[in-house]
PDB file of C-alpha atoms in Angstrom:
ATOM      1  CA  MET A   1      28.363   3.758  -3.439  1.00  0.00           C
ATOM      2  CA  ALA A   2      30.328   2.670  -6.436  1.00  0.00           C
ATOM      3  CA  SER A   3      29.809   0.656  -9.287  1.00  0.00           C
ATOM      4  CA  ALA A   4      30.758  -0.858 -12.085  1.00  0.00           C
ATOM      5  CA  GLN A   5      31.498   1.785 -15.513  1.00  0.00           C
ATOM      6  CA  THR A   6      31.525  -0.179 -18.072  1.00  0.00           C
ATOM      7  CA  THR A   7      27.943  -2.774 -17.858  1.00  0.00           C
ATOM      8  CA  LEU A   8      25.609  -3.175 -19.903  1.00  0.00           C
ATOM      9  CA  TRP A   9      23.073  -1.494 -16.633  1.00  0.00           C
ATOM     10  CA  ASP A  10      25.315   1.818 -16.815  1.00  0.00           C
ATOM     11  CA  ARG A  11      25.524   1.838 -20.616  1.00  0.00           C
ATOM     12  CA  PHE A  12      21.159   0.966 -21.381  1.00  0.00           C
ATOM     13  CA  LEU A  13      18.995   0.997 -17.964  1.00  0.00           C
ATOM     14  CA  GLY A  14      20.841   2.709 -15.423  1.00  0.00           C
ATOM     15  CA  SER A  15      21.118   5.875 -18.490  1.00  0.00           C
ATOM     16  CA  MET A  16      17.428   5.364 -18.646  1.00  0.00           C
ATOM     17  CA  LEU A  17      16.656   5.821 -15.169  1.00  0.00           C
ATOM     18  CA  ASP A  18      19.516   8.163 -14.246  1.00  0.00           C
ATOM     19  CA  PRO A  19      17.333  11.164 -14.680  1.00  0.00           C
ATOM     20  CA  LEU A  20      14.628   9.552 -12.893  1.00  0.00           C
ATOM     21  CA  LEU A  21      16.461   9.268  -9.660  1.00  0.00           C
ATOM     22  CA  ASP A  22      17.198  11.831  -6.983  1.00  0.00           C
ATOM     23  CA  ARG A  23      20.915  11.037  -6.440  1.00  0.00           C
ATOM     24  CA  GLU A  24      21.073  14.319  -3.611  1.00  0.00           C
ATOM     25  CA  ALA A  25      18.071  12.707  -1.686  1.00  0.00           C
ATOM     26  CA  MET A  26      20.453   9.672  -1.868  1.00  0.00           C
ATOM     27  CA  ASN A  27      23.330  10.463  -1.508  1.00  0.00           C
ATOM     28  CA  ARG A  28      22.441  11.893   1.955  1.00  0.00           C
ATOM     29  CA  GLN A  29      20.714   9.086   2.950  1.00  0.00           C
ATOM     30  CA  PHE A  30      24.188   7.658   2.581  1.00  0.00           C
ATOM     31  CA  GLU A  31      25.875  10.023   4.823  1.00  0.00           C
ATOM     32  CA  ARG A  32      23.671  10.039   7.493  1.00  0.00           C
ATOM     33  CA  ILE A  33      23.719   6.591   8.696  1.00  0.00           C
ATOM     34  CA  ASP A  34      26.671   5.267  10.096  1.00  0.00           C
ATOM     35  CA  TRP A  35      26.501   1.641   8.220  1.00  0.00           C
ATOM     36  CA  GLU A  36      29.479  -0.405  10.052  1.00  0.00           C
ATOM     37  CA  MET A  37      27.757   0.641  13.173  1.00  0.00           C
ATOM     38  CA  GLU A  38      24.065  -0.662  12.425  1.00  0.00           C
ATOM     39  CA  ALA A  39      25.184  -3.370  10.278  1.00  0.00           C
ATOM     40  CA  ASP A  40      27.018  -4.817  13.296  1.00  0.00           C
ATOM     41  CA  ARG A  41      23.270  -4.952  14.455  1.00  0.00           C
ATOM     42  CA  PHE A  42      22.747  -7.941  12.702  1.00  0.00           C
ATOM     43  CA  ARG A  43      25.968  -9.454  11.318  1.00  0.00           C
ATOM     44  CA  ARG A  44      26.066 -12.778  12.305  1.00  0.00           C
ATOM     45  CA  PRO A  45      28.871 -14.486  13.860  1.00  0.00           C
ATOM     46  CA  GLY A  46      30.681 -17.595  11.817  1.00  0.00           C
ATOM     47  CA  LEU A  47      28.436 -17.000   8.630  1.00  0.00           C
ATOM     48  CA  VAL A  48      30.618 -17.351   5.929  1.00  0.00           C
ATOM     49  CA  TYR A  49      29.067 -15.783   2.554  1.00  0.00           C
ATOM     50  CA  PRO A  50      28.245 -18.259  -0.143  1.00  0.00           C
ATOM     51  CA  GLU A  51      30.617 -18.181  -3.652  1.00  0.00           C
ATOM     52  CA  TYR A  52      27.261 -17.539  -5.517  1.00  0.00           C
ATOM     53  CA  TYR A  53      27.337 -14.567  -3.670  1.00  0.00           C
ATOM     54  CA  LEU A  54      30.598 -13.301  -3.222  1.00  0.00           C
ATOM     55  CA  SER A  55      31.665 -13.597  -7.285  1.00  0.00           C
ATOM     56  CA  GLN A  56      28.887 -11.988  -8.603  1.00  0.00           C
ATOM     57  CA  ASN A  57      28.367  -7.893  -8.976  1.00  0.00           C
ATOM     58  CA  PHE A  58      24.386  -7.487  -9.280  1.00  0.00           C
ATOM     59  CA  HIS A  59      22.984  -5.107 -10.906  1.00  0.00           C
ATOM     60  CA  GLY A  60      26.463  -3.103 -12.127  1.00  0.00           C
ATOM     61  CA  ILE A  61      27.026  -2.700  -8.278  1.00  0.00           C
ATOM     62  CA  GLU A  62      30.614  -3.489  -7.491  1.00  0.00           C
ATOM     63  CA  GLY A  63      30.773  -5.955  -4.578  1.00  0.00           C
ATOM     64  CA  GLY A  64      26.806  -6.897  -4.842  1.00  0.00           C
ATOM     65  CA  TYR A  65      24.550  -6.484  -1.783  1.00  0.00           C
ATOM     66  CA  ARG A  66      27.510  -6.309   0.408  1.00  0.00           C
ATOM     67  CA  ASN A  67      28.048  -2.615  -0.661  1.00  0.00           C
ATOM     68  CA  PRO A  68      25.944  -0.197   1.363  1.00  0.00           C
ATOM     69  CA  GLY A  69      25.447   1.598  -1.509  1.00  0.00           C
ATOM     70  CA  ALA A  70      23.337  -1.332  -3.072  1.00  0.00           C
ATOM     71  CA  ALA A  71      21.185  -0.280   0.295  1.00  0.00           C
ATOM     72  CA  VAL A  72      20.292   2.912  -0.911  1.00  0.00           C
ATOM     73  CA  SER A  73      20.192   3.022  -4.456  1.00  0.00           C
ATOM     74  CA  TYR A  74      18.141  -0.338  -4.588  1.00  0.00           C
ATOM     75  CA  ASP A  75      14.760   1.255  -3.463  1.00  0.00           C
ATOM     76  CA  PRO A  76      14.733   4.120  -5.559  1.00  0.00           C
ATOM     77  CA  ILE A  77      15.687   1.798  -8.957  1.00  0.00           C
ATOM     78  CA  THR A  78      13.099  -0.683  -8.234  1.00  0.00           C
ATOM     79  CA  GLN A  79       9.884   0.650  -8.379  1.00  0.00           C
ATOM     80  CA  TYR A  80      11.204   1.394 -11.848  1.00  0.00           C
ATOM     81  CA  VAL A  81      11.790  -1.516 -13.046  1.00  0.00           C
ATOM     82  CA  LEU A  82       9.384  -3.338 -11.920  1.00  0.00           C
ATOM     83  CA  PRO A  83       5.888  -2.349 -14.531  1.00  0.00           C
ATOM     84  CA  PRO A  84       3.162  -1.787 -14.218  1.00  0.00           C
ATOM     85  CA  ASN A  85       3.862  -0.468 -10.700  1.00  0.00           C
ATOM     86  CA  GLU A  86       6.197  -1.967  -7.849  1.00  0.00           C
ATOM     87  CA  ALA A  87       3.303  -1.981  -5.256  1.00  0.00           C
ATOM     88  CA  TRP A  88       1.179  -3.704  -8.083  1.00  0.00           C
ATOM     89  CA  VAL A  89       4.230  -6.278  -8.390  1.00  0.00           C
ATOM     90  CA  ARG A  90       4.623  -7.055  -4.658  1.00  0.00           C
ATOM     91  CA  GLU A  91       0.959  -7.285  -4.048  1.00  0.00           C
ATOM     92  CA  GLY A  92       0.590 -10.583  -5.710  1.00  0.00           C
ATOM     93  CA  VAL A  93       2.397 -12.042  -2.618  1.00  0.00           C
ATOM     94  CA  ILE A  94      -0.516 -11.038  -0.429  1.00  0.00           C
ATOM     95  CA  GLU A  95      -3.153 -12.088  -2.942  1.00  0.00           C
ATOM     96  CA  ALA A  96      -1.828 -15.888  -2.726  1.00  0.00           C
ATOM     97  CA  VAL A  97      -1.875 -16.193   0.489  1.00  0.00           C
ATOM     98  CA  ARG A  98      -5.198 -18.423   1.567  1.00  0.00           C
ATOM     99  CA  SER A  99      -4.464 -18.586   5.296  1.00  0.00           C
ATOM    100  CA  GLN A 100      -4.400 -16.342   8.607  1.00  0.00           C
ATOM    101  CA  PRO A 101      -0.933 -17.202   9.135  1.00  0.00           C
ATOM    102  CA  ARG A 102       0.487 -16.608  12.580  1.00  0.00           C
ATOM    103  CA  ARG A 103       4.101 -16.695  11.656  1.00  0.00           C
ATOM    104  CA  ILE A 104       6.180 -15.405   9.034  1.00  0.00           C
ATOM    105  CA  LEU A 105       8.998 -15.858   6.874  1.00  0.00           C
ATOM    106  CA  ASP A 106      10.028 -13.341   4.143  1.00  0.00           C
ATOM    107  CA  LEU A 107      13.714 -15.089   3.040  1.00  0.00           C
ATOM    108  CA  GLY A 108      16.102 -12.592   1.132  1.00  0.00           C
ATOM    109  CA  CYS A 109      14.063  -9.641   2.001  1.00  0.00           C
ATOM    110  CA  GLY A 110      16.390  -7.218   0.642  1.00  0.00           C
ATOM    111  CA  THR A 111      15.097  -3.927   2.157  1.00  0.00           C
ATOM    112  CA  GLY A 112      12.179  -4.942   3.234  1.00  0.00           C
ATOM    113  CA  SER A 113       9.621  -4.327   0.743  1.00  0.00           C
ATOM    114  CA  THR A 114       7.241  -7.003   0.694  1.00  0.00           C
ATOM    115  CA  THR A 115       8.306  -7.850   4.478  1.00  0.00           C
ATOM    116  CA  LEU A 116       6.887  -4.536   5.168  1.00  0.00           C
ATOM    117  CA  LEU A 117       3.547  -5.266   3.234  1.00  0.00           C
ATOM    118  CA  LEU A 118       2.779  -9.108   4.705  1.00  0.00           C
ATOM    119  CA  LYS A 119       3.182  -7.303   8.066  1.00  0.00           C
ATOM    120  CA  ARG A 120       0.084  -4.397   7.362  1.00  0.00           C
ATOM    121  CA  ARG A 121      -1.587  -7.072   6.099  1.00  0.00           C
ATOM    122  CA  PHE A 122      -1.824  -9.972   9.274  1.00  0.00           C
ATOM    123  CA  PRO A 123      -0.496  -7.051  11.752  1.00  0.00           C
ATOM    124  CA  GLU A 124      -1.026 -10.278  14.152  1.00  0.00           C
ATOM    125  CA  ALA A 125       1.345 -12.038  12.444  1.00  0.00           C
ATOM    126  CA  LYS A 126       5.136 -12.561  13.894  1.00  0.00           C
ATOM    127  CA  VAL A 127       7.359 -11.557  11.425  1.00  0.00           C
ATOM    128  CA  VAL A 128      10.538 -12.489  10.087  1.00  0.00           C
ATOM    129  CA  GLY A 129      12.699 -11.099   7.639  1.00  0.00           C
ATOM    130  CA  LEU A 130      16.195 -12.861   6.321  1.00  0.00           C
ATOM    131  CA  ASP A 131      18.913 -11.932   4.073  1.00  0.00           C
ATOM    132  CA  LEU A 132      22.027 -12.255   3.546  1.00  0.00           C
ATOM    133  CA  SER A 133      23.209  -8.647   2.941  1.00  0.00           C
ATOM    134  CA  PRO A 134      23.246  -6.567   6.579  1.00  0.00           C
ATOM    135  CA  TYR A 135      23.257  -3.248   4.787  1.00  0.00           C
ATOM    136  CA  MET A 136      19.695  -4.331   3.046  1.00  0.00           C
ATOM    137  CA  LEU A 137      18.817  -5.785   6.445  1.00  0.00           C
ATOM    138  CA  VAL A 138      19.889  -1.926   7.534  1.00  0.00           C
ATOM    139  CA  MET A 139      18.012  -0.236   5.312  1.00  0.00           C
ATOM    140  CA  ALA A 140      14.941  -2.365   5.975  1.00  0.00           C
ATOM    141  CA  ARG A 141      14.549  -1.389   9.895  1.00  0.00           C
ATOM    142  CA  HIS A 142      15.029   1.796   9.066  1.00  0.00           C
ATOM    143  CA  LYS A 143      11.997   1.568   6.908  1.00  0.00           C
ATOM    144  CA  ALA A 144       9.814  -0.707   9.238  1.00  0.00           C
ATOM    145  CA  THR A 145      10.615   1.927  12.480  1.00  0.00           C
ATOM    146  CA  GLU A 146       9.290   4.641  10.131  1.00  0.00           C
ATOM    147  CA  GLU A 147       5.937   2.888   9.561  1.00  0.00           C
ATOM    148  CA  GLY A 148       6.213   1.915  13.503  1.00  0.00           C
ATOM    149  CA  LEU A 149       6.321  -2.089  12.315  1.00  0.00           C
ATOM    150  CA  LYS A 150       7.497  -4.652  14.695  1.00  0.00           C
ATOM    151  CA  ILE A 151       9.643  -7.012  12.474  1.00  0.00           C
ATOM    152  CA  ASP A 152      12.659  -9.767  13.480  1.00  0.00           C
ATOM    153  CA  TRP A 153      15.602  -9.456  10.892  1.00  0.00           C
ATOM    154  CA  ARG A 154      17.774 -11.622  10.981  1.00  0.00           C
ATOM    155  CA  GLN A 155      21.011 -12.082   8.435  1.00  0.00           C
ATOM    156  CA  GLY A 156      21.286 -15.983   7.464  1.00  0.00           C
ATOM    157  CA  LYS A 157      21.696 -17.810   4.398  1.00  0.00           C
ATOM    158  CA  ALA A 158      17.777 -18.533   2.833  1.00  0.00           C
ATOM    159  CA  GLU A 159      19.041 -22.003   1.415  1.00  0.00           C
ATOM    160  CA  GLU A 160      20.080 -22.900   5.424  1.00  0.00           C
ATOM    161  CA  THR A 161      18.531 -20.451   7.591  1.00  0.00           C
ATOM    162  CA  GLY A 162      19.480 -22.567  11.077  1.00  0.00           C
ATOM    163  CA  LEU A 163      16.034 -22.177  12.371  1.00  0.00           C
ATOM    164  CA  GLU A 164      13.366 -24.184  13.905  1.00  0.00           C
ATOM    165  CA  GLU A 165      11.546 -26.729  11.639  1.00  0.00           C
ATOM    166  CA  ASN A 166       7.530 -26.533  11.310  1.00  0.00           C
ATOM    167  CA  SER A 167       7.478 -23.523  12.565  1.00  0.00           C
ATOM    168  CA  PHE A 168       6.606 -20.715  10.156  1.00  0.00           C
ATOM    169  CA  ASP A 169       2.738 -21.095   8.177  1.00  0.00           C
ATOM    170  CA  VAL A 170       3.899 -18.716   5.037  1.00  0.00           C
ATOM    171  CA  ILE A 171       7.478 -17.968   3.486  1.00  0.00           C
ATOM    172  CA  SER A 172       7.333 -15.751   0.717  1.00  0.00           C
ATOM    173  CA  LEU A 173      10.853 -15.323  -1.759  1.00  0.00           C
ATOM    174  CA  SER A 174      10.253 -11.518  -3.472  1.00  0.00           C
ATOM    175  CA  LEU A 175      12.229 -11.340  -6.705  1.00  0.00           C
ATOM    176  CA  LEU A 176      15.365 -13.852  -4.717  1.00  0.00           C
ATOM    177  CA  PHE A 177      15.357 -16.769  -7.326  1.00  0.00           C
ATOM    178  CA  HIS A 178      16.418 -15.046 -10.433  1.00  0.00           C
ATOM    179  CA  GLU A 179      19.635 -13.884  -8.422  1.00  0.00           C
ATOM    180  CA  THR A 180      20.680 -17.344  -7.395  1.00  0.00           C
ATOM    181  CA  PRO A 181      21.657 -20.129  -9.205  1.00  0.00           C
ATOM    182  CA  PRO A 182      18.687 -22.921  -9.911  1.00  0.00           C
ATOM    183  CA  ALA A 183      20.572 -25.693  -7.619  1.00  0.00           C
ATOM    184  CA  VAL A 184      21.051 -22.889  -5.186  1.00  0.00           C
ATOM    185  CA  SER A 185      16.616 -21.815  -5.521  1.00  0.00           C
ATOM    186  CA  GLN A 186      15.749 -25.984  -5.448  1.00  0.00           C
ATOM    187  CA  GLU A 187      17.698 -25.993  -2.164  1.00  0.00           C
ATOM    188  CA  ILE A 188      15.631 -22.763  -0.776  1.00  0.00           C
ATOM    189  CA  LEU A 189      12.748 -24.779  -1.326  1.00  0.00           C
ATOM    190  CA  ARG A 190      13.844 -27.540   0.522  1.00  0.00           C
ATOM    191  CA  GLU A 191      15.063 -25.218   3.795  1.00  0.00           C
ATOM    192  CA  CYS A 192      11.229 -23.882   2.876  1.00  0.00           C
ATOM    193  CA  PHE A 193       9.630 -27.663   3.138  1.00  0.00           C
ATOM    194  CA  ARG A 194      11.720 -28.122   6.724  1.00  0.00           C
ATOM    195  CA  LEU A 195      10.509 -24.791   7.801  1.00  0.00           C
ATOM    196  CA  LEU A 196       6.633 -24.208   6.927  1.00  0.00           C
ATOM    197  CA  ARG A 197       4.204 -26.327   9.445  1.00  0.00           C
ATOM    198  CA  VAL A 198       1.971 -29.474   7.493  1.00  0.00           C
ATOM    199  CA  GLY A 199      -0.758 -26.935   5.265  1.00  0.00           C
ATOM    200  CA  GLY A 200       1.514 -23.790   5.155  1.00  0.00           C
ATOM    201  CA  GLU A 201       2.190 -22.122   2.132  1.00  0.00           C
ATOM    202  CA  VAL A 202       5.284 -20.692   0.083  1.00  0.00           C
ATOM    203  CA  VAL A 203       4.841 -18.367  -2.234  1.00  0.00           C
ATOM    204  CA  VAL A 204       7.566 -17.316  -5.033  1.00  0.00           C
ATOM    205  CA  LEU A 205       7.248 -14.499  -6.317  1.00  0.00           C
ATOM    206  CA  ASP A 206       9.383 -13.625  -9.838  1.00  0.00           C
ATOM    207  CA  GLY A 207       9.778 -12.843 -13.431  1.00  0.00           C
ATOM    208  CA  ASN A 208       8.178 -14.602 -16.073  1.00  0.00           C
ATOM    209  CA  GLN A 209      10.182 -17.393 -16.494  1.00  0.00           C
ATOM    210  CA  GLY A 210       8.459 -18.116 -20.273  1.00  0.00           C
ATOM    211  CA  SER A 211       8.868 -14.163 -21.234  1.00  0.00           C
ATOM    212  CA  LEU A 212      12.432 -14.291 -20.284  1.00  0.00           C
ATOM    213  CA  ARG A 213      13.246 -16.952 -22.179  1.00  0.00           C
ATOM    214  CA  GLN A 214      11.576 -15.470 -25.053  1.00  0.00           C
ATOM    215  CA  THR A 215      13.846 -11.540 -24.188  1.00  0.00           C
ATOM    216  CA  PRO A 216      17.225 -12.773 -23.853  1.00  0.00           C
ATOM    217  CA  TRP A 217      18.867  -9.074 -24.519  1.00  0.00           C
ATOM    218  CA  LEU A 218      16.388  -8.062 -21.177  1.00  0.00           C
ATOM    219  CA  MET A 219      18.116 -10.333 -19.122  1.00  0.00           C
ATOM    220  CA  GLU A 220      21.836  -8.964 -20.511  1.00  0.00           C
ATOM    221  CA  VAL A 221      20.290  -5.259 -19.350  1.00  0.00           C
ATOM    222  CA  PHE A 222      19.525  -6.233 -15.931  1.00  0.00           C
ATOM    223  CA  GLU A 223      23.378  -7.193 -14.941  1.00  0.00           C
ATOM    224  CA  GLU A 224      21.648 -10.352 -13.010  1.00  0.00           C
ATOM    225  CA  PRO A 225      24.527 -13.139 -13.306  1.00  0.00           C
ATOM    226  CA  TYR A 226      22.102 -16.022 -12.927  1.00  0.00           C
ATOM    227  CA  ILE A 227      18.854 -14.913 -14.754  1.00  0.00           C
ATOM    228  CA  ALA A 228      19.479 -16.804 -17.554  1.00  0.00           C
ATOM    229  CA  ASP A 229      19.435 -19.999 -15.835  1.00  0.00           C
ATOM    230  CA  TYR A 230      16.676 -19.422 -13.936  1.00  0.00           C
ATOM    231  CA  ALA A 231      14.740 -18.461 -17.188  1.00  0.00           C
ATOM    232  CA  GLN A 232      15.215 -22.052 -18.611  1.00  0.00           C
ATOM    233  CA  GLY A 233      13.596 -23.832 -15.191  1.00  0.00           C
ATOM    234  CA  ASP A 234      10.757 -23.975 -13.250  1.00  0.00           C
ATOM    235  CA  VAL A 235       9.467 -22.868 -10.056  1.00  0.00           C
ATOM    236  CA  GLY A 236       6.349 -25.074  -9.530  1.00  0.00           C
ATOM    237  CA  GLU A 237       8.794 -28.527 -10.814  1.00  0.00           C
ATOM    238  CA  TRP A 238      11.357 -26.931  -8.376  1.00  0.00           C
ATOM    239  CA  MET A 239       8.471 -27.249  -6.299  1.00  0.00           C
ATOM    240  CA  GLN A 240       6.828 -30.539  -6.665  1.00  0.00           C
ATOM    241  CA  GLN A 241      10.680 -31.352  -6.091  1.00  0.00           C
ATOM    242  CA  ALA A 242      11.143 -30.009  -3.016  1.00  0.00           C
ATOM    243  CA  GLY A 243       7.798 -31.981  -1.888  1.00  0.00           C
ATOM    244  CA  PHE A 244       5.327 -29.285  -2.058  1.00  0.00           C
ATOM    245  CA  ALA A 245       1.356 -30.373  -2.812  1.00  0.00           C
ATOM    246  CA  THR A 246      -1.392 -28.479  -4.746  1.00  0.00           C
ATOM    247  CA  VAL A 247       1.006 -26.003  -7.126  1.00  0.00           C
ATOM    248  CA  GLU A 248       0.264 -23.573  -9.351  1.00  0.00           C
ATOM    249  CA  THR A 249       1.653 -20.667 -11.197  1.00  0.00           C
ATOM    250  CA  ARG A 250       0.077 -17.707 -12.488  1.00  0.00           C
ATOM    251  CA  THR A 251       1.291 -15.191 -14.587  1.00  0.00           C
ATOM    252  CA  HIS A 252       1.172 -11.551 -12.422  1.00  0.00           C
ATOM    253  CA  TRP A 253       1.372  -8.701 -14.315  1.00  0.00           C
ATOM    254  CA  TRP A 254       2.319 -10.381 -18.261  1.00  0.00           C
ATOM    255  CA  ILE A 255       5.861 -10.415 -17.135  1.00  0.00           C
ATOM    256  CA  HIS A 256       5.794 -11.645 -13.468  1.00  0.00           C
ATOM    257  CA  GLN A 257       4.983 -14.870 -11.472  1.00  0.00           C
ATOM    258  CA  VAL A 258       3.543 -16.278  -8.505  1.00  0.00           C
ATOM    259  CA  THR A 259       4.568 -19.496  -7.739  1.00  0.00           C
ATOM    260  CA  ARG A 260       2.456 -21.078  -4.746  1.00  0.00           C
ATOM    261  CA  GLY A 261       2.484 -24.415  -2.943  1.00  0.00           C
ATOM    262  CA  VAL A 262       1.744 -26.423   0.412  1.00  0.00           C
ATOM    263  CA  LYS A 263       3.037 -28.198   2.634  1.00  0.00           C
ATOM    264  CA  PRO A 264       1.182 -31.741   2.517  1.00  0.00           C
ATOM    265  CA  LEU A 265       0.155 -33.842   5.808  1.00  0.00           C
ATOM    266  CA  PRO A 266       2.932 -36.799   5.178  1.00  0.00           C
ATOM    267  CA  GLY A 267       2.393 -39.114   2.903  1.00  0.00           C
ATOM    268  CA  GLN A 268       0.241 -37.473   1.098  1.00  0.00           C
ATOM    269  CA  GLU A 269       0.235 -37.436  -2.997  1.00  0.00           C
ATOM    270  CA  TRP A 270       0.910 -34.005  -4.727  1.00  0.00           C
ATOM    271  CA  VAL A 271      -1.090 -32.425  -7.119  1.00  0.00           C
ATOM    272  CA  GLY A 272       0.161 -31.482 -10.125  1.00  0.00           C
ATOM    273  CA  ASP A 273       1.243 -28.071 -11.303  1.00  0.00           C
ATOM    274  CA  GLU A 274      -1.498 -25.523 -12.887  1.00  0.00           C
ATOM    275  CA  SER A 275       0.246 -23.450 -15.358  1.00  0.00           C
ATOM    276  CA  VAL A 276      -2.525 -20.043 -15.717  1.00  0.00           C
ATOM    277  CA  SER A 277      -1.999 -17.216 -18.333  1.00  0.00           C
ATOM    278  CA  GLY A 278      -3.288 -13.868 -17.697  1.00  0.00           C
ATOM    279  CA  GLY A 279      -4.312 -14.875 -14.229  1.00  0.00           C
ATOM    280  CA  MET A 280      -3.371 -11.896 -10.838  1.00  0.00           C
ATOM    281  CA  VAL A 281      -5.021 -13.280  -8.452  1.00  0.00           C
ATOM    282  CA  PHE A 282      -5.162 -16.903  -6.366  1.00  0.00           C
ATOM    283  CA  ALA A 283      -8.628 -18.011  -6.217  1.00  0.00           C
TER     284      ALA A 283
END
């Protein structure tokens, strides 16, 4: 579970969190799993990692999510860095879904925290979780197995999934866009448009872009290589450019935001972005 030793993450946030983390439990979990054998279940033959993913260390971890240590440390750390409560924050995705989907795709699913929420809320739906890291998928599968939840876990690029077009009713993206360059985020939304059926919903949960622009020091502490560029953008505008209609962005627990869009009928004009301050649910 190697990590860089001289990052802002280690000097500030990492040192604050360290007393709260059960390192022994994390190490026991790390040692219990044969990471390479289990990761082989998910490795997609011929998959080439994109440069933006290969060249960065996310959260100060050497190799980023290509290091199995990231899969072990992600959940223990994330519970403390998504105020006021990680579960409440992730519920923003569930609250935004207005349909009863039969097929759901969670892109950039990581260790599956939001994916599991979606499966609990829509138990009859087929749920697919896709991520670039086979190690994060190993952890996601362990969590789903413990709950007895059947989820289809797949390795792949969110911007080029290889999945069938017009095949999903809901696509969720939680805490992904601040970890990808804006140009890639926009590619991902175009892929979402391709994958959704007409009337299908895309829901993006991430940091509040306006709040991040006002707190540049916070962007540095989190050791996120693309978060500053993300903060300068507008997810609602990106959705409109990808072709989505009735796009809405709502502030969620003050420092987060949820943006929702719908794939319209061909030729239907989109309705402009409605940014709402202080809202926590989609009416």
